[in-house]
Amino acid sequence: MRRFLFVSCLTFFAISPASADITHAIKSSISLTVDGAASQSIRLGSNMAVSGSNVTLDTTPVLGTLSSGTALGYTPGAYSITTAGDSFSYSESYLEGDDVPTILSTTVTAGVVPALPIFGNTTTTAGGVAGSLAGTIATDGALTIVAGGAGTSAIGQVIQELTIR
């Protein structure tokens, strides 16, 4: 009986089941994107600069007042040479700034801006066109992506994970 019990215990411990955690995960996704229209405008201000050597300022140059629909106005200065017969240099520049618009905002209709204010520094980007942009994932993990028009992107992925601990 002792031998049977001893052999039974050895057999029990020798054929004990293995324990392991197995995890299997499948993750799939498709991302479809259509770019939106955008515009950025920066209004430039008026400026004036005068520089020179051996030059005397007789009458000061004047910038006018800017109001909507009117030019700023500029009256140049008057200068004379300080020491006759000596060399001289003189430079004067003037930049008319952007007009004050009557409307500072625009409306967006169906993704389109019908009119934009045009300033000295304007960047405009056209919106994307979805066209036939599409994507599907079949039950077997097969991806089908159909290209769209300009300004679109489609990204598809299937990730399979197997973890054994």
C-alpha positions as a Markdown table, in Angstrom:
| # | Residue | x | y | z |
|---|---|---|---|---|
| 1 | Met | 0.0 | 0.0 | 0.0 |
| 2 | Arg | 2.9 | 2.3 | 0.8 |
| 3 | Arg | 4.4 | 1.7 | -2.6 |
| 4 | Phe | 1.1 | 2.4 | -4.3 |
| 5 | Leu | 0.7 | 5.7 | -2.4 |
| 6 | Phe | 4.2 | 6.7 | -3.2 |
| 7 | Val | 3.8 | 5.9 | -6.9 |
| 8 | Ser | 0.4 | 7.7 | -6.9 |
| 9 | Cys | 2.0 | 10.8 | -5.5 |
| 10 | Leu | 4.8 | 10.8 | -8.0 |
| 11 | Thr | 2.4 | 10.3 | -10.8 |
| 12 | Phe | 0.1 | 13.2 | -9.6 |
| 13 | Phe | 3.0 | 15.6 | -9.4 |
| 14 | Ala | 4.6 | 14.5 | -12.6 |
| 15 | Ile | 1.4 | 15.1 | -14.7 |
| 16 | Ser | 0.2 | 18.3 | -13.1 |
| 17 | Pro | -1.3 | 20.7 | -15.7 |
| 18 | Ala | 0.8 | 23.7 | -17.0 |
| 19 | Ser | -0.6 | 27.1 | -16.2 |
| 20 | Ala | -0.1 | 30.0 | -18.6 |
| 21 | Asp | -2.0 | 33.1 | -19.6 |
| 22 | Ile | -2.5 | 33.5 | -23.3 |
| 23 | Thr | -4.0 | 36.7 | -24.7 |
| 24 | His | -4.8 | 37.4 | -28.3 |
| 25 | Ala | -6.1 | 40.8 | -29.5 |
| 26 | Ile | -6.9 | 42.1 | -33.0 |
| 27 | Lys | -7.2 | 45.9 | -33.4 |
| 28 | Ser | -8.1 | 47.5 | -36.7 |
| 29 | Ser | -8.8 | 51.1 | -37.7 |
| 30 | Ile | -9.1 | 53.3 | -40.7 |
| 31 | Ser | -8.7 | 57.1 | -40.5 |
| 32 | Leu | -10.1 | 59.3 | -43.3 |
| 33 | Thr | -9.2 | 63.0 | -43.4 |
| 34 | Val | -10.3 | 65.9 | -45.6 |
| 35 | Asp | -8.3 | 69.2 | -45.1 |
| 36 | Gly | -10.3 | 72.3 | -44.3 |
| 37 | Ala | -9.9 | 75.6 | -46.0 |
| 38 | Ala | -7.9 | 78.2 | -44.2 |
| 39 | Ser | -6.8 | 81.8 | -44.6 |
| 40 | Gln | -4.5 | 84.0 | -42.5 |
| 41 | Ser | -4.1 | 87.7 | -43.2 |
| 42 | Ile | -1.8 | 90.1 | -41.5 |
| 43 | Arg | -2.5 | 93.8 | -41.9 |
| 44 | Leu | 0.6 | 95.9 | -42.7 |
| 45 | Gly | 1.0 | 99.3 | -41.1 |
| 46 | Ser | 2.3 | 102.4 | -42.8 |
| 47 | Asn | 5.9 | 103.4 | -42.3 |
| 48 | Met | 8.4 | 106.0 | -43.3 |
| 49 | Ala | 12.2 | 106.2 | -43.0 |
| 50 | Val | 14.7 | 109.0 | -43.7 |
| 51 | Ser | 18.5 | 108.8 | -43.4 |
| 52 | Gly | 21.4 | 110.7 | -44.7 |
| 53 | Ser | 24.7 | 112.4 | -44.0 |
| 54 | Asn | 25.7 | 116.1 | -44.6 |
| 55 | Val | 22.0 | 116.8 | -44.9 |
| 56 | Thr | 19.9 | 119.3 | -42.8 |
| 57 | Leu | 16.2 | 118.8 | -42.3 |
| 58 | Asp | 14.3 | 122.0 | -43.3 |
| 59 | Thr | 10.7 | 120.7 | -43.2 |
| 60 | Thr | 9.6 | 117.5 | -41.4 |
| 61 | Pro | 7.9 | 114.8 | -43.5 |
| 62 | Val | 4.4 | 114.0 | -42.3 |
| 63 | Leu | 2.2 | 110.9 | -42.5 |
| 64 | Gly | -1.5 | 111.5 | -42.7 |
| 65 | Thr | -4.3 | 109.8 | -40.8 |
| 66 | Leu | -5.6 | 106.4 | -42.2 |
| 67 | Ser | -9.3 | 105.9 | -42.4 |
| 68 | Ser | -11.4 | 103.4 | -44.2 |
| 69 | Gly | -11.5 | 103.9 | -48.0 |
| 70 | Thr | -9.0 | 106.8 | -48.1 |
| 71 | Ala | -5.2 | 106.8 | -48.7 |
| 72 | Leu | -3.0 | 107.6 | -45.8 |
| 73 | Gly | -1.4 | 110.6 | -47.4 |
| 74 | Tyr | 2.3 | 111.5 | -47.2 |
| 75 | Thr | 4.0 | 114.9 | -47.4 |
| 76 | Pro | 7.7 | 114.6 | -48.0 |
| 77 | Gly | 10.2 | 116.6 | -46.1 |
| 78 | Ala | 12.5 | 119.3 | -47.4 |
| 79 | Tyr | 16.3 | 119.0 | -47.0 |
| 80 | Ser | 19.4 | 121.0 | -47.8 |
| 81 | Ile | 23.1 | 120.2 | -47.9 |
| 82 | Thr | 24.8 | 121.2 | -44.7 |
| 83 | Thr | 28.3 | 121.9 | -46.1 |
| 84 | Ala | 28.4 | 122.8 | -49.7 |
| 85 | Gly | 31.0 | 121.0 | -51.8 |
| 86 | Asp | 31.3 | 118.0 | -49.4 |
| 87 | Ser | 29.9 | 114.6 | -50.3 |
| 88 | Phe | 26.4 | 113.8 | -49.0 |
| 89 | Ser | 23.9 | 110.9 | -49.0 |
| 90 | Tyr | 20.2 | 110.9 | -48.6 |
| 91 | Ser | 17.5 | 108.2 | -48.5 |
| 92 | Glu | 13.8 | 108.4 | -47.9 |
| 93 | Ser | 11.3 | 105.6 | -48.1 |
| 94 | Tyr | 7.6 | 105.4 | -47.6 |
| 95 | Leu | 5.2 | 102.4 | -47.5 |
| 96 | Glu | 1.4 | 102.9 | -47.6 |
| 97 | Gly | -0.1 | 100.5 | -45.1 |
| 98 | Asp | -3.3 | 98.4 | -45.6 |
| 99 | Asp | -6.6 | 100.1 | -45.6 |
| 100 | Val | -8.9 | 99.7 | -42.6 |
| 101 | Pro | -11.5 | 97.2 | -43.8 |
| 102 | Thr | -15.2 | 97.8 | -43.1 |
| 103 | Ile | -15.6 | 94.1 | -42.2 |
| 104 | Leu | -12.9 | 92.3 | -40.2 |
| 105 | Ser | -14.5 | 88.8 | -40.2 |
| 106 | Thr | -15.9 | 86.5 | -42.9 |
| 107 | Thr | -18.5 | 83.8 | -43.0 |
| 108 | Val | -18.0 | 80.2 | -44.0 |
| 109 | Thr | -20.7 | 78.6 | -46.1 |
| 110 | Ala | -20.5 | 74.8 | -46.8 |
| 111 | Gly | -16.7 | 74.9 | -46.0 |
| 112 | Val | -16.1 | 77.8 | -48.4 |
| 113 | Val | -15.2 | 81.4 | -47.6 |
| 114 | Pro | -16.8 | 83.6 | -50.4 |
| 115 | Ala | -14.7 | 86.7 | -49.8 |
| 116 | Leu | -11.5 | 87.3 | -47.8 |
| 117 | Pro | -9.9 | 90.6 | -46.7 |
| 118 | Ile | -6.7 | 91.1 | -48.7 |
| 119 | Phe | -3.9 | 92.5 | -46.7 |
| 120 | Gly | -0.2 | 93.0 | -47.4 |
| 121 | Asn | 0.6 | 89.5 | -46.0 |
| 122 | Thr | -2.1 | 86.9 | -46.8 |
| 123 | Thr | -1.8 | 83.1 | -47.0 |
| 124 | Thr | -4.8 | 81.0 | -48.2 |
| 125 | Thr | -5.1 | 77.2 | -48.4 |
| 126 | Ala | -7.8 | 75.5 | -50.4 |
| 127 | Gly | -9.9 | 72.9 | -48.7 |
| 128 | Gly | -9.8 | 69.2 | -49.6 |
| 129 | Val | -12.3 | 67.5 | -51.8 |
| 130 | Ala | -13.5 | 64.2 | -50.5 |
| 131 | Gly | -14.5 | 62.8 | -53.9 |
| 132 | Ser | -14.6 | 59.0 | -53.6 |
| 133 | Leu | -12.6 | 58.8 | -50.4 |
| 134 | Ala | -13.6 | 55.7 | -48.5 |
| 135 | Gly | -12.3 | 52.8 | -46.4 |
| 136 | Thr | -13.5 | 49.4 | -45.1 |
| 137 | Ile | -12.2 | 46.6 | -43.0 |
| 138 | Ala | -13.4 | 43.1 | -43.8 |
| 139 | Thr | -13.9 | 40.4 | -41.1 |
| 140 | Asp | -10.7 | 38.7 | -42.2 |
| 141 | Gly | -8.8 | 41.9 | -41.6 |
| 142 | Ala | -8.4 | 42.9 | -45.2 |
| 143 | Leu | -8.3 | 46.7 | -45.7 |
| 144 | Thr | -9.8 | 48.5 | -48.7 |
| 145 | Ile | -9.0 | 52.1 | -49.1 |
| 146 | Val | -10.2 | 54.3 | -52.0 |
| 147 | Ala | -8.3 | 57.5 | -52.8 |
| 148 | Gly | -10.1 | 60.8 | -52.5 |
| 149 | Gly | -9.5 | 64.1 | -54.2 |
| 150 | Ala | -6.8 | 66.8 | -53.4 |
| 151 | Gly | -6.2 | 67.5 | -49.7 |
| 152 | Thr | -7.3 | 64.1 | -48.4 |
| 153 | Ser | -5.5 | 61.3 | -46.6 |
| 154 | Ala | -6.5 | 57.7 | -45.7 |
| 155 | Ile | -4.6 | 55.5 | -43.2 |
| 156 | Gly | -5.5 | 51.9 | -42.4 |
| 157 | Gln | -4.0 | 49.5 | -40.0 |
| 158 | Val | -4.5 | 46.0 | -38.5 |
| 159 | Ile | -2.5 | 45.1 | -35.4 |
| 160 | Gln | -2.4 | 41.6 | -34.0 |
| 161 | Glu | -1.0 | 40.9 | -30.5 |
| 162 | Leu | -0.2 | 37.6 | -28.9 |
| 163 | Thr | 0.9 | 37.6 | -25.3 |
| 164 | Ile | 2.0 | 34.5 | -23.4 |
| 165 | Arg | 2.8 | 34.7 | -19.7 |
